[in-house]
Short mmCIF file of C-alpha atoms in Angstrom, two decimals:
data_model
loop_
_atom_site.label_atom_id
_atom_site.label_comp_id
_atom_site.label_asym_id
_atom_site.label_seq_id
_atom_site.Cartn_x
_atom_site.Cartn_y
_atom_site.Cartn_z
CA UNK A 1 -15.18 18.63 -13.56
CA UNK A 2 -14.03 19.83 -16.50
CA UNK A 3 -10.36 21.02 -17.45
CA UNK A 4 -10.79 23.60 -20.32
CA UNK A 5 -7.90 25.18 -22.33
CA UNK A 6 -5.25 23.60 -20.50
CA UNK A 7 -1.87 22.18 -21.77
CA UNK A 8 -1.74 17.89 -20.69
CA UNK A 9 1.01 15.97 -20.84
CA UNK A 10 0.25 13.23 -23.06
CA UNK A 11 1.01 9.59 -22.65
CA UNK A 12 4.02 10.62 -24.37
CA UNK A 13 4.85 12.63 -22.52
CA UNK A 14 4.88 15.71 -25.30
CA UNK A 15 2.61 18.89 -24.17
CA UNK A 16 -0.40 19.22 -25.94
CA UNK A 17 -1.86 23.34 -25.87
CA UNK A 18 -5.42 23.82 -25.12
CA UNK A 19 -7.06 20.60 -24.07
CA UNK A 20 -10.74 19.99 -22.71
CA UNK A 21 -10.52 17.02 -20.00
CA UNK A 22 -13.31 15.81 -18.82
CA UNK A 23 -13.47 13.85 -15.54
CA UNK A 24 -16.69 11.68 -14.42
CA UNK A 25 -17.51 8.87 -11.75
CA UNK A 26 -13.84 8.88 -10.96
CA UNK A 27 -12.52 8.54 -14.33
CA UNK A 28 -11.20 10.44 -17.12
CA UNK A 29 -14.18 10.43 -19.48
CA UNK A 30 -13.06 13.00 -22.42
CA UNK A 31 -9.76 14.31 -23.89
CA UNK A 32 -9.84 16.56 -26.99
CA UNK A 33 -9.18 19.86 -28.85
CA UNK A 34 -12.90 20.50 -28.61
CA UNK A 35 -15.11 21.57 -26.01
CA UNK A 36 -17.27 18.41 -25.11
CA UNK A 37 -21.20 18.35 -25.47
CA UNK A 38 -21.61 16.28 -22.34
CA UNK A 39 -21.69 18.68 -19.20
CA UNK A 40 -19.45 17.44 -16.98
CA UNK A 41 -20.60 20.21 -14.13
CA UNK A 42 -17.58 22.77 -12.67
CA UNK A 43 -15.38 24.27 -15.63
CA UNK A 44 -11.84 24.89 -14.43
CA UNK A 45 -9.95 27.72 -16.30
CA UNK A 46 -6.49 25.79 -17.54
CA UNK A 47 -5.35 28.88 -18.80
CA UNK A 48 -1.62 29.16 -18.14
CA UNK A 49 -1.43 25.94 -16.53
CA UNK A 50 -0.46 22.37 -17.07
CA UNK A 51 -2.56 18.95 -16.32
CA UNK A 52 -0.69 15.60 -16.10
CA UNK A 53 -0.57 12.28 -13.95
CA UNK A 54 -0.32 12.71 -10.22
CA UNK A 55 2.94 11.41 -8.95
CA UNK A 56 3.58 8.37 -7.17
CA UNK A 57 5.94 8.20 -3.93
CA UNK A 58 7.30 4.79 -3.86
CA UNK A 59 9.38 4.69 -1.29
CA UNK A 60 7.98 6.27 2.24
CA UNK A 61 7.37 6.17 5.64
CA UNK A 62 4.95 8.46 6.31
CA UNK A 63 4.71 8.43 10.10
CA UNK A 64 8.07 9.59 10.70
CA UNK A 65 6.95 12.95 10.10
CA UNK A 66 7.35 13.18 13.74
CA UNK A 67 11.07 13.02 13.29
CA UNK A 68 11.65 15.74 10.47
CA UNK A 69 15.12 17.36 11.38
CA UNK A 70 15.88 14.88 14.44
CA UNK A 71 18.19 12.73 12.83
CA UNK A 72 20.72 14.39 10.94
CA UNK A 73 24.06 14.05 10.21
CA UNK A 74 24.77 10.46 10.44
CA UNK A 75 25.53 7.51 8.35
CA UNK A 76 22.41 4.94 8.39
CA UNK A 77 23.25 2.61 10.88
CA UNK A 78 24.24 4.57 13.75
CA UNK A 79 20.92 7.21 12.23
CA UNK A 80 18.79 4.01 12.97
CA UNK A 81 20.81 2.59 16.59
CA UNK A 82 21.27 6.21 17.80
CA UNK A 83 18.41 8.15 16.93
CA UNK A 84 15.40 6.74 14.86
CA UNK A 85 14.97 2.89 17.14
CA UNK A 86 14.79 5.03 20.72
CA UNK A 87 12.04 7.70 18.76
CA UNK A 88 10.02 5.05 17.45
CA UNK A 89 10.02 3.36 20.81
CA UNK A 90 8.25 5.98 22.21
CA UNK A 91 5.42 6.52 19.57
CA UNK A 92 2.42 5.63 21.11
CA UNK A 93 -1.38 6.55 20.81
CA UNK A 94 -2.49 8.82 17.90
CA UNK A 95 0.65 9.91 17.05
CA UNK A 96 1.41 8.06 14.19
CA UNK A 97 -2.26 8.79 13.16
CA UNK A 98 -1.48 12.40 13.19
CA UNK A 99 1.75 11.90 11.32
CA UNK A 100 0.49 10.11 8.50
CA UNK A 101 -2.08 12.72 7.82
CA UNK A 102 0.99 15.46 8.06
CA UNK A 103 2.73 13.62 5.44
CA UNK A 104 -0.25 12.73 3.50
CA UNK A 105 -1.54 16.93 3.50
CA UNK A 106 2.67 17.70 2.38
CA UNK A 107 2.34 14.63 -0.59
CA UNK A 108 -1.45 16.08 -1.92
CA UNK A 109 0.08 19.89 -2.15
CA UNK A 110 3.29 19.00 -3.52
CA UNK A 111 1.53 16.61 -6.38
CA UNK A 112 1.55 12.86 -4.91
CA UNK A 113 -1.62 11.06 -5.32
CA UNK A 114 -0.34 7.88 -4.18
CA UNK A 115 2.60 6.15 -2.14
CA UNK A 116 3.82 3.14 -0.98
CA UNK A 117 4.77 2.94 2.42
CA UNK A 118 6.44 0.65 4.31
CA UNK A 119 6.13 0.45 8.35
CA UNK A 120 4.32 -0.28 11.26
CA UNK A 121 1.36 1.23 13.13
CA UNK A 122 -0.40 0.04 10.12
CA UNK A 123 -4.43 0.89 11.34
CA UNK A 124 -3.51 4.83 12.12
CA UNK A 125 -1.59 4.52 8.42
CA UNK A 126 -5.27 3.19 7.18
CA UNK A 127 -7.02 5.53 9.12
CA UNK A 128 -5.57 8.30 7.54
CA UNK A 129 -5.60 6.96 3.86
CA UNK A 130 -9.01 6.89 4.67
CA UNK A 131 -9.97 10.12 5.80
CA UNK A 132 -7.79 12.42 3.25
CA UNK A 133 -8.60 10.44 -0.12
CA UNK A 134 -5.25 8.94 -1.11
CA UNK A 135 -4.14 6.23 -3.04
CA UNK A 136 -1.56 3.93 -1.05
CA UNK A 137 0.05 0.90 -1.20
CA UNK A 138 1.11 -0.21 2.34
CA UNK A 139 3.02 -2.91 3.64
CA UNK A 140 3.81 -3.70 7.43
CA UNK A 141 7.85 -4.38 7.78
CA UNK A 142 8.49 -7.61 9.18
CA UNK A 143 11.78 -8.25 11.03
CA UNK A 144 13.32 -11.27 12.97
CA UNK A 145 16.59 -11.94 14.41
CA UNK A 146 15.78 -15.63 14.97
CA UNK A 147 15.12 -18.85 13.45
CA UNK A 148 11.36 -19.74 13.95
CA UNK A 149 7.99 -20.25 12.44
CA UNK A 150 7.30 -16.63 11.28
CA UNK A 151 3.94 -17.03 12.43
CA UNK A 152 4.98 -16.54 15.81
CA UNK A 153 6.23 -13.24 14.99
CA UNK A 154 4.29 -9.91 16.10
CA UNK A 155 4.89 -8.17 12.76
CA UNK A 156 4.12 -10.89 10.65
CA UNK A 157 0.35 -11.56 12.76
CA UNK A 158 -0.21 -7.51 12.24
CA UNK A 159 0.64 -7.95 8.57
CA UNK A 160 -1.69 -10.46 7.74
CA UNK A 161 -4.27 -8.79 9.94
CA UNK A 162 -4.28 -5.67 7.65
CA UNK A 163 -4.73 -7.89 5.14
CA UNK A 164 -7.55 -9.34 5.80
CA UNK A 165 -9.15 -6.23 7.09
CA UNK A 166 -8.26 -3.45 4.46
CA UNK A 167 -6.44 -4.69 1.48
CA UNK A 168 -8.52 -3.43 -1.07
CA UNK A 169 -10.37 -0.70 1.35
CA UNK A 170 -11.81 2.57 0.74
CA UNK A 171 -12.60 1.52 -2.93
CA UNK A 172 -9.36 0.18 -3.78
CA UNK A 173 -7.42 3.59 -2.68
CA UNK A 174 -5.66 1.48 -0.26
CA UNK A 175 -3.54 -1.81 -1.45
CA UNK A 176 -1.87 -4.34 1.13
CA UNK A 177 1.71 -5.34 -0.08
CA UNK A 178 3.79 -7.54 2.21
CA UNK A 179 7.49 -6.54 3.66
CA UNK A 180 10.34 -7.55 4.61
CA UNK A 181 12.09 -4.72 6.03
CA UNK A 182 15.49 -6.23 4.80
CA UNK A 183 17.97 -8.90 4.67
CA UNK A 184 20.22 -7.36 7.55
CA UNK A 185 17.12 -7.23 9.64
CA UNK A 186 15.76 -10.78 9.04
CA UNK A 187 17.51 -13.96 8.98
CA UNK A 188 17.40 -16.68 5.72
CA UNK A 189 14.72 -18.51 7.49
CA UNK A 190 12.56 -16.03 7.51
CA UNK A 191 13.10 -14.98 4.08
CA UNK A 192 12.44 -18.28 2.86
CA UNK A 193 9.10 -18.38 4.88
CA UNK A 194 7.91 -14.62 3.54
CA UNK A 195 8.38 -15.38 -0.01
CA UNK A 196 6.21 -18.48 0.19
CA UNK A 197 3.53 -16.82 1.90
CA UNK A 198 3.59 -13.33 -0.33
CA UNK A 199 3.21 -15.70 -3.23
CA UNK A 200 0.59 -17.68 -1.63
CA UNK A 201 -1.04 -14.40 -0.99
CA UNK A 202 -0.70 -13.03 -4.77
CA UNK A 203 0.18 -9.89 -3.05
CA UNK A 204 3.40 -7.43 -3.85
CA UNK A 205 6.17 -7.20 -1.86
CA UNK A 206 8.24 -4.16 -0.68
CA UNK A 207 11.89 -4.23 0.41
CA UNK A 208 14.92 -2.73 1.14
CA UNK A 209 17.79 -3.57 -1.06
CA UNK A 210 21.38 -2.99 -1.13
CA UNK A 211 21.02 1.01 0.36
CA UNK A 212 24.66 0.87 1.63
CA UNK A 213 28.01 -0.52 0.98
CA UNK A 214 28.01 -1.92 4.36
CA UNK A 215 24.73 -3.63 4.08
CA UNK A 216 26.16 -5.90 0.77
CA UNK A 217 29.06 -6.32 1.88
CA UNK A 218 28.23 -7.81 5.33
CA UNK A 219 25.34 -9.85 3.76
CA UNK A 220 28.02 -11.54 1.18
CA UNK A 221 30.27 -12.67 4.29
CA UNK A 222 26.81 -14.16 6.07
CA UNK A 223 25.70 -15.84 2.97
CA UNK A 224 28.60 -17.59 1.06
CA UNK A 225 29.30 -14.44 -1.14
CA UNK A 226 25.03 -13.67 -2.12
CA UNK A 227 24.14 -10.36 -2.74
CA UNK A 228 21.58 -9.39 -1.00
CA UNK A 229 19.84 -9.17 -4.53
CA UNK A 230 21.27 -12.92 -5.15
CA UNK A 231 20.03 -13.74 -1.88
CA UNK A 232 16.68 -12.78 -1.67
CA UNK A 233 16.12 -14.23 -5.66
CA UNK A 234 17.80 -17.67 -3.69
CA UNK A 235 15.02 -17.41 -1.25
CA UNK A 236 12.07 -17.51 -3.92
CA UNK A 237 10.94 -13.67 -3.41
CA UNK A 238 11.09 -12.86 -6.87
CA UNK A 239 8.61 -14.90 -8.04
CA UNK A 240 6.84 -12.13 -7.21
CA UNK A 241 6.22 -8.57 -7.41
CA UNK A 242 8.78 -6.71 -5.61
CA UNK A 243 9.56 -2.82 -5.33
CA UNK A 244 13.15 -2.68 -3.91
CA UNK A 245 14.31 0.27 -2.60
CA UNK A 246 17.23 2.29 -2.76
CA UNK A 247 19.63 -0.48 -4.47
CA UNK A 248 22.32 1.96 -4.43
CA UNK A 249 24.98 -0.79 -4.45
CA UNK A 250 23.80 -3.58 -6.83
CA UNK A 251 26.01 -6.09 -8.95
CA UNK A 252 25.97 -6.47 -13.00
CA UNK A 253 24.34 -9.60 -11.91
CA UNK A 254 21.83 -7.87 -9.37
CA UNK A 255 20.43 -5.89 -12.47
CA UNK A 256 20.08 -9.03 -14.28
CA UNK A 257 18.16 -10.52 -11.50
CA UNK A 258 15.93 -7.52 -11.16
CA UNK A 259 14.98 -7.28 -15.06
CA UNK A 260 14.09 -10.82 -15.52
CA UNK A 261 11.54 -10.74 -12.24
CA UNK A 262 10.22 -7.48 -13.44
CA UNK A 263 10.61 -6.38 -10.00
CA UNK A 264 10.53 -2.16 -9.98
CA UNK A 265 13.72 0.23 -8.32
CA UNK A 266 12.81 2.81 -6.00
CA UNK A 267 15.25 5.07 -6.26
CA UNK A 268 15.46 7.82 -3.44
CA UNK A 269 18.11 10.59 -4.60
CA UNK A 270 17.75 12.67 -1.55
CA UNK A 271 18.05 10.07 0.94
CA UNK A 272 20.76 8.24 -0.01
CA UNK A 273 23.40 11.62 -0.14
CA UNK A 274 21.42 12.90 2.89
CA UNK A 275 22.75 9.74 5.19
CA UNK A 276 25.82 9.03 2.80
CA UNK A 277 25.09 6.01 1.04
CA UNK A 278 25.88 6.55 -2.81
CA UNK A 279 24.10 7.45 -5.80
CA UNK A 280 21.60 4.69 -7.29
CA UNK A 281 23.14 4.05 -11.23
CA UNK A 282 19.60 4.97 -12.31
CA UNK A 283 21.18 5.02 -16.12
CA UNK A 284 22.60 1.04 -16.10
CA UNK A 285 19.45 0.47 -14.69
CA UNK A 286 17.61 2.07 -17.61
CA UNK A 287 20.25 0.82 -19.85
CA UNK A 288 19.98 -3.12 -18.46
CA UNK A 289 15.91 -2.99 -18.80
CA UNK A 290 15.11 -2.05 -15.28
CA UNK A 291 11.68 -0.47 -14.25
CA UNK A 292 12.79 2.51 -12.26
CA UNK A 293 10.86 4.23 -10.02
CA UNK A 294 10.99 7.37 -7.53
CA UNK A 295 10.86 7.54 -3.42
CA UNK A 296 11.43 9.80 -1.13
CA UNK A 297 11.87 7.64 2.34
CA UNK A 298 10.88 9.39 5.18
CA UNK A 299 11.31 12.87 5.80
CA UNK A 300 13.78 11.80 8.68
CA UNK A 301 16.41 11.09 6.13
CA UNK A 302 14.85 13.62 3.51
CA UNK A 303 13.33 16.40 5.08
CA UNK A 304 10.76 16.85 2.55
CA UNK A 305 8.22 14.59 0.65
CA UNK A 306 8.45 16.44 -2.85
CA UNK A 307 8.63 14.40 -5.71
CA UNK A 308 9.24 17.72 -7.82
CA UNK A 309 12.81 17.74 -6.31
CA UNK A 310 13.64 13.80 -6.35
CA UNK A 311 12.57 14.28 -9.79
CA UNK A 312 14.98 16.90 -10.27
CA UNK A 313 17.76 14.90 -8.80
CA UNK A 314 16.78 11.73 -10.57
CA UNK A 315 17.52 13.51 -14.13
CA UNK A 316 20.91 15.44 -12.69
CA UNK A 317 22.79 12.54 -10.64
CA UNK A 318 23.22 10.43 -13.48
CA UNK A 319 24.44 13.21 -15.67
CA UNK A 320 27.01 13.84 -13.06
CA UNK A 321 27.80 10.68 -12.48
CA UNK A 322 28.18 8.79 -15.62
CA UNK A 323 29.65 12.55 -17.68
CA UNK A 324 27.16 12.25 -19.89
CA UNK A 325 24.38 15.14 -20.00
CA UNK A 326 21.98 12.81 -22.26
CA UNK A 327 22.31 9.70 -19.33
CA UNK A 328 18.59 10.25 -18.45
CA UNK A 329 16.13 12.50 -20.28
CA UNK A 330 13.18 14.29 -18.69
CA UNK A 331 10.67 12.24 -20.02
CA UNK A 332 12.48 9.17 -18.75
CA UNK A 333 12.43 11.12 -15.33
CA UNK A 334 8.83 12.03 -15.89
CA UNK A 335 7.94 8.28 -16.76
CA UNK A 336 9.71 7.03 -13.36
CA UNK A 337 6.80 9.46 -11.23
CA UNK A 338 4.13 8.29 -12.50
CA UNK A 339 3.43 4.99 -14.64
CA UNK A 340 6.17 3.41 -13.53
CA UNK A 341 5.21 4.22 -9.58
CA UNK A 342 1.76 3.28 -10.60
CA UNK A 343 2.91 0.02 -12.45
CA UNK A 344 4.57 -1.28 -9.35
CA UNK A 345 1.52 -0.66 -7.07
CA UNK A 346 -0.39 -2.99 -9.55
CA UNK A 347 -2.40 0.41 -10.89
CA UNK A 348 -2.20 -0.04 -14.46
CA UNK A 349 -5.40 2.01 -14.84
CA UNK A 350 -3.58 5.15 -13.99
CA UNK A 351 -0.63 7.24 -14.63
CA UNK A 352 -1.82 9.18 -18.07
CA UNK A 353 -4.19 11.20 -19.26
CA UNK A 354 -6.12 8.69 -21.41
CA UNK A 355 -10.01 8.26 -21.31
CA UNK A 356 -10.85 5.15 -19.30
CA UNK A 357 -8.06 5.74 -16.57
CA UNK A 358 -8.77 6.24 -13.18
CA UNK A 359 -8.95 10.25 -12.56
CA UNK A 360 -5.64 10.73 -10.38
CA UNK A 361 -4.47 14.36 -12.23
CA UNK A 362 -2.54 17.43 -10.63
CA UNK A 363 -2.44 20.96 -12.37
CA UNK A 364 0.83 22.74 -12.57
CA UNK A 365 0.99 26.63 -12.83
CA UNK A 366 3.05 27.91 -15.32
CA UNK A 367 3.59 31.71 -14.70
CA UNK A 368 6.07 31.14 -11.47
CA UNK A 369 9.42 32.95 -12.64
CA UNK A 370 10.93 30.03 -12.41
CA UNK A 371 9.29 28.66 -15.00
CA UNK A 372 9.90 32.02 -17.52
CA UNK A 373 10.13 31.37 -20.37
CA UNK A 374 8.52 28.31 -21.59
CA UNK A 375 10.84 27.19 -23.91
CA UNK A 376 10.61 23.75 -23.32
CA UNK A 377 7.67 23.32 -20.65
CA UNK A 378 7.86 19.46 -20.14
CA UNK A 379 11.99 20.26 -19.37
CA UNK A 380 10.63 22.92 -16.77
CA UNK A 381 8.51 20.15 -15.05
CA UNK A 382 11.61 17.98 -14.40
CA UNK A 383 14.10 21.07 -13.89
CA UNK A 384 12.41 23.94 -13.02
CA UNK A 385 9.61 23.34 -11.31
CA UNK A 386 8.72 22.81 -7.35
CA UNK A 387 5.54 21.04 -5.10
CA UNK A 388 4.84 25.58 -4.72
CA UNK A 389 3.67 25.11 -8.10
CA UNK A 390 1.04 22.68 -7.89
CA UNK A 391 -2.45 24.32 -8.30
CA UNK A 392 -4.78 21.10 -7.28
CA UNK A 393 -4.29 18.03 -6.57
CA UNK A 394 -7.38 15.12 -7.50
CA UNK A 395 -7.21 11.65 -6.87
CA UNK A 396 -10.46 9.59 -8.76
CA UNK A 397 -11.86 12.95 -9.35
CA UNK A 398 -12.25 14.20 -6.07
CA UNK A 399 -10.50 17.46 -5.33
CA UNK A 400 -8.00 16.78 -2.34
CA UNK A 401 -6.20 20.12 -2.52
CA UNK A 402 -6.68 22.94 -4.47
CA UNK A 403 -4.84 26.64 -4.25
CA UNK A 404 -3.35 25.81 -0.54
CA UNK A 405 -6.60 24.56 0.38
CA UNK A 406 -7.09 20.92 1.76
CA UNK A 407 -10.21 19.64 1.49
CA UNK A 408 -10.25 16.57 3.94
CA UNK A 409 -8.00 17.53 6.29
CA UNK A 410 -7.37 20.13 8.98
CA UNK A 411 -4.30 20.81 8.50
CA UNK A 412 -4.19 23.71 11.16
CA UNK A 413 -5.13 21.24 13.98
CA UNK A 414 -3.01 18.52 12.02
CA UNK A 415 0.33 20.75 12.44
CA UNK A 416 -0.42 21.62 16.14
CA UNK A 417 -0.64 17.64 17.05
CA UNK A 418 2.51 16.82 15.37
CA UNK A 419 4.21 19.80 16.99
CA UNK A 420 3.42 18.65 20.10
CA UNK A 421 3.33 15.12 19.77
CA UNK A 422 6.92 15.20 18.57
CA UNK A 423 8.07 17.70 21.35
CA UNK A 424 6.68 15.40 24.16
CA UNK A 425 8.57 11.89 22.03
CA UNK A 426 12.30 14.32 22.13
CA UNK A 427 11.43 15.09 25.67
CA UNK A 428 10.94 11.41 27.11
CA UNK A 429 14.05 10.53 24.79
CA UNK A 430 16.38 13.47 26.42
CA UNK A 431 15.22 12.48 29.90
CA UNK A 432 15.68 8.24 29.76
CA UNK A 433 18.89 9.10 27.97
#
């Protein structure tokens, strides 16, 4: 394909007015003022619209799509106990199959072209990866309440089973991380075990990191005063590559822990005010030399997978919070979407429009209302703009979605499984209860 005329958000981030982009094989082959000799087949009319990096989700479950609007209302722990655990319990089948591809079809039309998940039913989660043309980086959460050899636990065995049958699958769309769901779930031994075996591995790891108040504190009376941050670094797991996320209540010291491993924030702006939890200091993070990136969790504590309006929070909740309106910019915001989500899924060959990088690209229209006048069109993509505005969606140059058309999914038979497959899950709930 080939992009003509169209604004692209360089590297930069600064908008650059009628580009020629030329994707081949999966890659971006040719960016320029000029129209290219090579013919790179279809011509796509920019005109009025704006190319730049797909965004990267990296924080999600995606099969608890089945639980949008179930679970609301609640601080986290009694949202987990009460509601989420007796759900889950009753998934079963090709439900979390269908689920996946529901949140997959919402990520591709709002502007994701990859996430990184964390959870269990881990072949439906590849399954569906497959099938719809998605990047992903997926991790199966391991938890333990008790001292043993963590090879004797379930969630470990289906971890390193997906690892040996689809890390690196579907031509490198889909990643295996390893995950430990999170300290209050898993007990030191375990820890200790997990971060010798990720590093064994030379795999990433995804966690769960300080998301409430109640979480660190409660961890710092189990552990001689650790942070969970302190603890986990204790344990060895920052000797690798680690996406932590939420860390809504983190230390001075915590930051300083997480800039010297390198490891990458998640941040999830929605989800943490939606169940209560705080407001990630996003800023100090920047501030301290933290790579910060942008989740949405699942849409149980969400509602929605749109990176368009975590971005939007991302840039305002420091303003608010700090009182100063310059706290985070939008390119910083911008930055946190893409490369940065990219970075931490060990993608460094995507993110920007740059020849040579993998051809994961989204096209934003530019003549909504809400994006009248165009002032300052890289500040409308942060503050302005919604997933309604994305145009199509590619992920190494194949077109996954494109003017509310998917084009490896059925979405119609998608939305009528998860309708019913979520009615049936409230019904056997409502009845045992």
């Amino acid at each position: 394909m080939l992009f003509s005329d169209i604004g692209i958000l360089d590297k930069d981030f600064c908008l650059r007015e009628n580009y020629f982009v030329g994707v081949k094989e999966g890659k971006i082959a040719y960016v320029g003022e000029e129209k290219p000799k090579e013919d790179f087949g279809e011509t796509y009319d920019g005109r009025g619209k704006i190319l730049m990096s797909g965004l990267v989700n990296s924080h999600s479950h995606a099969p608890m799509t089945l639980l949008r609007g179930y679970a609301e209302n609640l601080p986290l722990d009694r949202w987990l106990n009460d509601r989420v655990f007796p759900f889950e319990d009753r998934i079963s089948g090709e439900d979390p199959y269908y689920s996946t591809l529901l949140a997959i079809a919402e990520m591709l039309e709002s502007g994701t072209t990859s996430f990184t998940d964390m959870y269990f039913f881990s072949e439906s989660v590849a399954k569906a990866v497959g099938e719809s043309g998605i990047k992903c980086n997926f991790s199966r959460a391991i938890t333990s309440f008790q001292d043993c050899d963590i090879h004797t636990i379930e969630s470990f065995k289906e971890s390193e089973a997906i690892i040996r049958d689809f890390h690196g699958a579907f031509d490198g769309r889909l990643k295996i991380d390893m995950s430990l769901h999170a300290e209050y779930t898993n007990r030191r031994t375990i820890i200790e075990q997990f971060s010798e075996i990720v590093k064994a591995h030379g795999l990433r790891a995804h966690i769960h990191l300080s998301e409430t108040k109640k979480e660190t504190e409660e961890c710092k009376q189990r552990h001689g005063g650790l942070t969970p941050t302190a603890l986990f670094e204790a344990c060895g797991l920052f000797q690798v590559p680690v996406t932590a996320a939420h860390c809504v209540w983190l230390s001075d010291d915590d930051m300083e822990i997480l800039k010297n491993a390198g490891a990458t924030v998640a941040t999830c702006p929605a989800s943490n005010l939606k169940l209560g939890s705080g407001v990630c200091n996003v800023a100090k993070l920047l501030e301290r030399g933290v790579r910060v990136a942008i989740g949405t969790d699942s849409v149980a504590s969400n509602n929605k997978l749109d990176m368009f309006r975590e971005m939007y929070l991302c840039a305002l909740l420091p303003k608010g919070t700090t009182y100063r309106a310059d706290a985070v910019s939008d390119r910083d915001v911008l930055k946190m979407a893409t490369v940065n989500g990219y970075l931490a899924q060990g993608r460094a060959d995507c993110g920007s429009i740059e020849a040579g990088n993998r051809a994961d690209l989204i096209v934003v229209r530019t003549d909504s209302v809400h994006m009248c006048p165009h002032t300052d069109t890289v500040n409308n993509l942060v503050y302005a703009a919604d997933g309604r505005d994305v145009a199509l969606t590619m992920v190494d140059g194949n077109v996954l979605y494109k003017d509310g058309e998917f084009k490896t999914i059925d979405i119609e038979k998608v939305r009528y499984e998860v309708e019913k497959r979520s009615r049936r899950i409230i019904n056997e709930v409502t009845n045992h209860a």
